[in-house]
XYZ file of C-alpha atoms in Angstrom:
374
model
C 25.392 50.160 39.042
C 26.804 51.506 35.816
C 28.602 48.223 35.121
C 25.394 46.315 35.662
C 23.590 48.518 33.108
C 26.376 48.177 30.521
C 26.510 44.388 30.704
C 23.052 43.767 29.200
C 23.744 46.313 26.403
C 26.936 44.503 25.444
C 25.077 41.234 25.475
C 22.437 42.640 23.170
C 25.101 43.922 20.767
C 26.781 40.516 20.722
C 23.487 38.797 20.012
C 22.702 41.222 17.169
C 26.155 40.678 15.662
C 25.711 36.906 15.857
C 22.292 37.167 14.245
C 23.676 39.243 11.353
C 26.471 36.720 10.916
C 23.983 33.869 10.658
C 21.909 35.784 8.099
C 24.948 36.580 5.944
C 26.135 32.986 6.140
C 22.736 31.710 5.020
C 22.653 34.213 2.152
C 26.081 33.162 0.925
C 25.140 29.497 1.070
C 21.900 30.142 -0.778
C 23.662 31.973 -3.631
C 26.597 29.565 -3.894
C 26.591 27.253 -6.990
C 25.341 23.809 -6.178
C 23.975 24.887 -2.815
C 20.420 23.926 -3.778
C 19.505 20.332 -3.238
C 19.549 18.428 -6.522
C 16.710 16.023 -7.246
C 17.595 12.390 -7.105
C 18.433 11.175 -10.616
C 16.276 8.519 -12.164
C 17.990 5.145 -12.253
C 19.607 4.531 -15.632
C 22.465 2.427 -16.940
C 25.841 4.098 -16.881
C 26.661 5.035 -20.509
C 29.980 3.965 -21.928
C 32.422 6.378 -23.481
C 30.382 8.832 -25.490
C 31.381 10.992 -28.416
C 28.670 13.526 -27.598
C 30.372 16.820 -26.899
C 33.845 15.332 -27.255
C 36.166 17.342 -29.489
C 39.101 15.908 -31.372
C 41.197 16.844 -34.360
C 43.642 15.394 -36.853
C 46.539 17.029 -38.633
C 49.384 15.887 -40.835
C 52.360 14.744 -38.875
C 54.762 16.726 -41.080
C 56.722 13.551 -41.658
C 57.263 13.334 -45.408
C 55.764 15.321 -48.239
C 52.641 17.046 -46.882
C 52.222 19.670 -49.552
C 48.487 20.265 -49.523
C 46.956 22.998 -47.412
C 44.627 22.422 -44.479
C 46.472 19.470 -43.007
C 46.008 17.227 -46.039
C 48.585 15.019 -47.752
C 49.991 15.355 -51.261
C 52.489 13.060 -52.941
C 54.108 12.574 -56.353
C 55.171 8.925 -56.630
C 56.132 6.703 -59.506
C 54.404 3.388 -60.013
C 55.899 0.841 -57.595
C 57.196 3.516 -55.136
C 56.444 3.626 -51.419
C 56.369 6.461 -48.878
C 55.767 6.719 -45.143
C 54.026 9.538 -43.306
C 52.037 10.106 -40.129
C 49.013 11.881 -38.671
C 48.542 13.339 -35.186
C 45.236 12.805 -33.356
C 44.233 15.346 -30.692
C 41.918 14.219 -27.906
C 40.681 17.398 -26.227
C 38.115 15.704 -23.973
C 38.508 14.643 -20.346
C 38.152 10.956 -21.193
C 40.256 8.471 -23.069
C 38.991 7.967 -26.618
C 39.398 5.055 -29.003
C 39.627 5.882 -32.696
C 39.478 3.802 -35.861
C 42.023 4.901 -38.473
C 41.829 3.583 -42.022
C 42.414 4.525 -45.642
C 39.440 5.184 -47.917
C 38.774 5.926 -51.544
C 37.106 9.221 -52.383
C 34.253 9.799 -54.791
C 32.216 12.780 -55.917
C 29.228 13.412 -53.682
C 25.764 13.759 -55.207
C 25.378 17.420 -54.230
C 28.926 18.375 -55.125
C 32.206 17.985 -53.286
C 33.991 14.814 -52.216
C 33.020 12.010 -49.858
C 35.189 9.204 -48.394
C 34.039 5.618 -48.610
C 32.729 3.859 -45.530
C 34.918 1.467 -43.615
C 34.357 -2.064 -44.825
C 33.684 -1.101 -48.422
C 35.956 -2.469 -51.089
C 38.781 -0.011 -51.768
C 40.229 0.073 -55.273
C 42.773 2.907 -55.309
C 44.371 5.069 -52.589
C 42.103 3.527 -49.955
C 43.655 0.127 -50.704
C 47.206 1.423 -51.098
C 47.272 3.362 -47.802
C 48.023 1.155 -44.791
C 48.021 2.508 -41.189
C 50.629 1.044 -38.911
C 47.917 0.415 -36.301
C 45.739 -2.453 -37.409
C 42.432 -1.721 -35.698
C 42.173 1.090 -33.167
C 44.157 3.847 -31.478
C 43.430 4.908 -27.903
C 44.333 8.469 -26.972
C 44.503 9.586 -23.343
C 42.565 12.620 -22.072
C 43.956 15.987 -23.152
C 46.675 14.237 -25.092
C 47.809 13.313 -28.597
C 48.845 10.176 -30.418
C 50.811 9.792 -33.638
C 49.659 7.243 -36.198
C 52.143 6.250 -38.853
C 51.064 4.912 -42.235
C 52.562 3.907 -45.548
C 51.402 4.490 -49.114
C 52.542 2.057 -51.823
C 51.706 2.657 -55.473
C 51.262 -0.665 -57.270
C 53.561 -1.355 -60.193
C 51.948 -0.635 -63.526
C 49.656 2.097 -62.194
C 48.845 4.444 -65.106
C 49.918 8.087 -64.840
C 47.382 10.532 -63.494
C 45.781 11.889 -60.330
C 44.435 9.631 -57.609
C 42.484 10.859 -54.611
C 41.905 9.133 -51.304
C 41.684 9.975 -47.625
C 42.977 9.054 -44.203
C 39.874 8.696 -42.023
C 39.830 8.973 -38.227
C 36.504 7.807 -36.787
C 35.151 8.088 -33.231
C 32.307 5.701 -32.547
C 29.704 5.921 -29.793
C 28.129 2.642 -28.708
C 24.359 2.614 -28.336
C 22.848 3.050 -24.858
C 19.533 1.455 -23.849
C 18.480 0.522 -27.364
C 19.713 3.741 -28.937
C 21.535 4.242 -32.225
C 25.245 3.999 -32.791
C 26.812 7.250 -33.965
C 30.151 7.915 -35.611
C 32.079 11.151 -36.056
C 34.675 11.104 -38.829
C 37.482 13.417 -39.884
C 38.921 12.729 -43.334
C 42.219 14.189 -44.480
C 42.634 14.116 -48.255
C 45.493 12.183 -49.787
C 46.251 13.441 -53.296
C 48.563 11.176 -55.225
C 50.077 12.079 -58.579
C 51.727 9.376 -60.644
C 54.049 11.210 -63.060
C 53.454 10.819 -66.765
C 51.510 12.415 -69.572
C 48.622 14.448 -68.206
C 45.403 13.934 -70.143
C 42.756 16.536 -69.358
C 39.512 15.218 -70.846
C 36.020 16.487 -70.069
C 32.652 15.466 -71.463
C 29.111 16.693 -70.901
C 25.825 14.864 -70.930
C 22.771 16.155 -72.778
C 21.589 19.526 -71.525
C 18.131 18.993 -70.052
C 15.581 21.539 -68.948
C 12.190 21.790 -67.252
C 9.818 24.585 -66.320
C 9.992 25.554 -62.647
C 8.162 28.458 -61.013
C 7.812 30.653 -64.054
C 11.358 30.010 -65.281
C 13.456 27.307 -66.918
C 15.902 25.095 -64.978
C 18.763 23.490 -66.919
C 20.824 20.487 -65.772
C 24.024 18.992 -67.167
C 26.522 16.460 -65.824
C 30.287 17.026 -66.119
C 32.403 13.888 -66.449
C 36.152 13.615 -65.956
C 37.236 11.171 -68.647
C 40.950 11.989 -68.349
C 43.590 11.027 -65.811
C 44.041 14.268 -63.839
C 42.054 15.850 -61.048
C 40.398 19.104 -62.079
C 37.949 21.741 -60.974
C 35.458 23.408 -63.274
C 33.116 26.344 -63.670
C 30.312 26.707 -66.174
C 27.698 29.060 -67.581
C 24.487 28.924 -69.561
C 24.844 31.039 -72.694
C 21.508 32.412 -73.950
C 21.223 33.976 -77.401
C 18.417 35.203 -79.608
C 15.798 37.914 -79.248
C 18.094 40.616 -77.918
C 21.483 40.876 -76.251
C 23.132 37.589 -75.160
C 22.964 36.543 -71.509
C 25.144 34.320 -69.315
C 23.807 32.504 -66.252
C 26.288 30.706 -63.922
C 26.002 26.984 -63.295
C 26.108 25.920 -59.640
C 27.881 24.572 -57.689
C 31.152 25.893 -59.096
C 34.804 25.245 -58.271
C 34.288 21.658 -57.106
C 36.776 18.856 -57.703
C 36.055 16.035 -60.127
C 38.283 13.005 -59.764
C 39.299 10.923 -62.814
C 36.369 8.735 -63.656
C 34.042 10.851 -61.512
C 31.234 13.219 -62.384
C 29.308 16.142 -60.973
C 25.892 17.552 -61.863
C 25.330 21.302 -62.059
C 22.218 23.375 -62.647
C 21.312 26.846 -63.849
C 18.025 28.734 -63.751
C 16.850 31.200 -66.385
C 14.141 33.683 -65.407
C 12.589 36.642 -67.185
C 12.164 35.062 -70.613
C 9.916 37.202 -72.866
C 6.393 36.042 -73.672
C 7.143 35.714 -77.373
C 10.280 34.770 -79.258
C 12.941 32.116 -79.802
C 15.967 31.498 -77.563
C 19.001 29.181 -77.865
C 20.653 27.904 -74.644
C 24.053 26.172 -74.503
C 26.075 25.061 -71.463
C 29.780 25.922 -71.525
C 32.152 24.329 -68.971
C 35.824 25.163 -68.393
C 37.875 22.535 -66.534
C 41.123 23.566 -64.849
C 43.925 21.441 -63.482
C 45.202 23.213 -60.322
C 48.279 25.081 -61.496
C 48.023 23.563 -64.962
C 46.061 23.376 -68.193
C 42.463 24.321 -68.939
C 39.896 22.915 -71.343
C 36.499 24.267 -72.387
C 33.673 22.132 -73.750
C 30.141 23.023 -74.849
C 26.952 21.019 -74.600
C 24.181 20.569 -77.115
C 21.935 23.556 -77.802
C 18.400 23.665 -76.437
C 16.013 25.876 -78.408
C 13.098 27.480 -76.613
C 10.071 29.028 -78.275
C 8.073 31.385 -76.090
C 4.472 32.110 -77.021
C 1.603 33.637 -75.004
C -0.493 30.507 -75.143
C -2.982 31.685 -72.525
C -3.772 34.916 -74.339
C -3.984 33.125 -77.682
C -6.261 30.444 -76.257
C -8.602 32.995 -74.715
C -8.723 34.963 -77.983
C -9.543 31.884 -80.050
C -12.166 30.795 -77.527
C -13.789 34.218 -77.715
C -13.863 34.141 -81.520
C -15.357 30.652 -81.520
C -18.019 31.709 -79.047
C -18.884 34.705 -81.222
C -19.089 32.524 -84.333
C -21.349 30.058 -82.529
C -23.602 32.879 -81.393
C -23.872 34.214 -84.938
C -24.603 30.736 -86.265
C -27.377 30.166 -83.761
C -29.024 33.550 -84.399
C -28.596 33.772 -88.196
C -32.244 32.788 -88.967
C -33.579 35.435 -86.623
C -31.299 37.992 -88.191
C -32.317 36.923 -91.694
C -36.045 37.122 -90.841
C -35.554 40.536 -89.316
C -33.648 41.744 -92.341
C -36.346 40.318 -94.641
C -39.099 42.086 -92.734
C -37.196 45.327 -92.774
C -36.672 44.961 -96.534
C -40.369 44.266 -97.079
C -41.297 47.239 -94.923
C -38.975 49.489 -96.890
C -40.406 48.182 -100.200
C -43.988 48.738 -99.042
C -43.106 52.198 -97.885
C -41.546 53.018 -101.248
C -44.657 51.701 -103.053
C -46.964 53.750 -100.875
C -44.923 56.827 -101.488
C -45.044 56.268 -105.224
C -48.828 55.790 -105.158
C -49.311 58.920 -103.126
C -47.170 60.933 -105.482
C -49.065 59.523 -108.516
C -52.472 60.367 -107.000
C -51.456 63.898 -106.268
C -50.323 64.449 -109.850
C -53.612 63.131 -111.392
C -55.717 65.387 -109.198
C -53.749 68.432 -110.140
C -53.804 67.816 -113.964
C -57.466 66.574 -114.560
C -60.683 68.899 -115.497
C -62.759 70.216 -112.678
C -66.539 69.372 -113.051
C -69.265 71.619 -111.646
C -72.401 70.257 -110.133
C -75.735 71.158 -112.116
C -77.817 73.931 -110.718
C -81.356 72.974 -109.848
C -84.356 75.401 -110.409
C -87.352 75.177 -108.232
C -90.764 76.069 -109.774
C -92.852 78.514 -107.921
């Protein structure tokens, strides 16, 4: 009898344990990543290899003279000399990537800094002298690297000076469903120095200015007319009407290649309402590790005057003069009447005084007495 009573209890415990196991299993499956049913994706064409989200890098291959910092290339070669070097491309994505590697000239960007030329443009200096060993493209396997060798040949007769170019590695993304092609580029600078006499020459354009937001904004363009690469920094020097001031020109510390130029600006605020000021731009160019040269621009003379206050004052005076002109007849008539009244009053007073004197000085007559007969 006891065994019969225990059997159902054991069965109940087994069922409860099984039920708890099912609940825990369901909970684990519900919380597991990817356990929820994903909606069916909309049909779309399978995109080709995409650069979106793909990371890659380029560094100098340390084969040859790679003297510049940051993975760039720096060489000192005579005219007619040739050197070989290499670059290493890192593909850190999970897909094979195809890169275009080419040499490009470098020019000064409009907003400061340097920008490599686009592939297909005509190269005239380092971009034409630098030749990758791979003609068109380089394919790098996933999570792997590839080494690209290149040569740099300086044409015979190249004048001494600094020449700047770049080794460009470009990853292109073909368009999908009528989209737009995109390209991600990494450019490693190639600084070439052809030994010879260094000629640091700098010139400035006319210093221009315009009024902006209650102040004066000045603009000047720095041109590298020599044969060496240089950086520069400049200031606006303000004199007159007090202690001199210096305002920095921005951007500062940018490179200007031979034959290139860069435009810098400076803003002057807080000019007094009255007075004269003279403003001159001064620029100091520096060859990295070498000579310096300072040049000054033309002088711009500013004359500050409170035109608004002066205009309001003159307008007020003119209005007052017009009012006086329009009312002069009325004022004249009033003054004439007042003069006449004062004259009449003086005459009356004189007559009264004269009458009083005659009465006091003349004989007094008595009236005759009349007698009445009785």
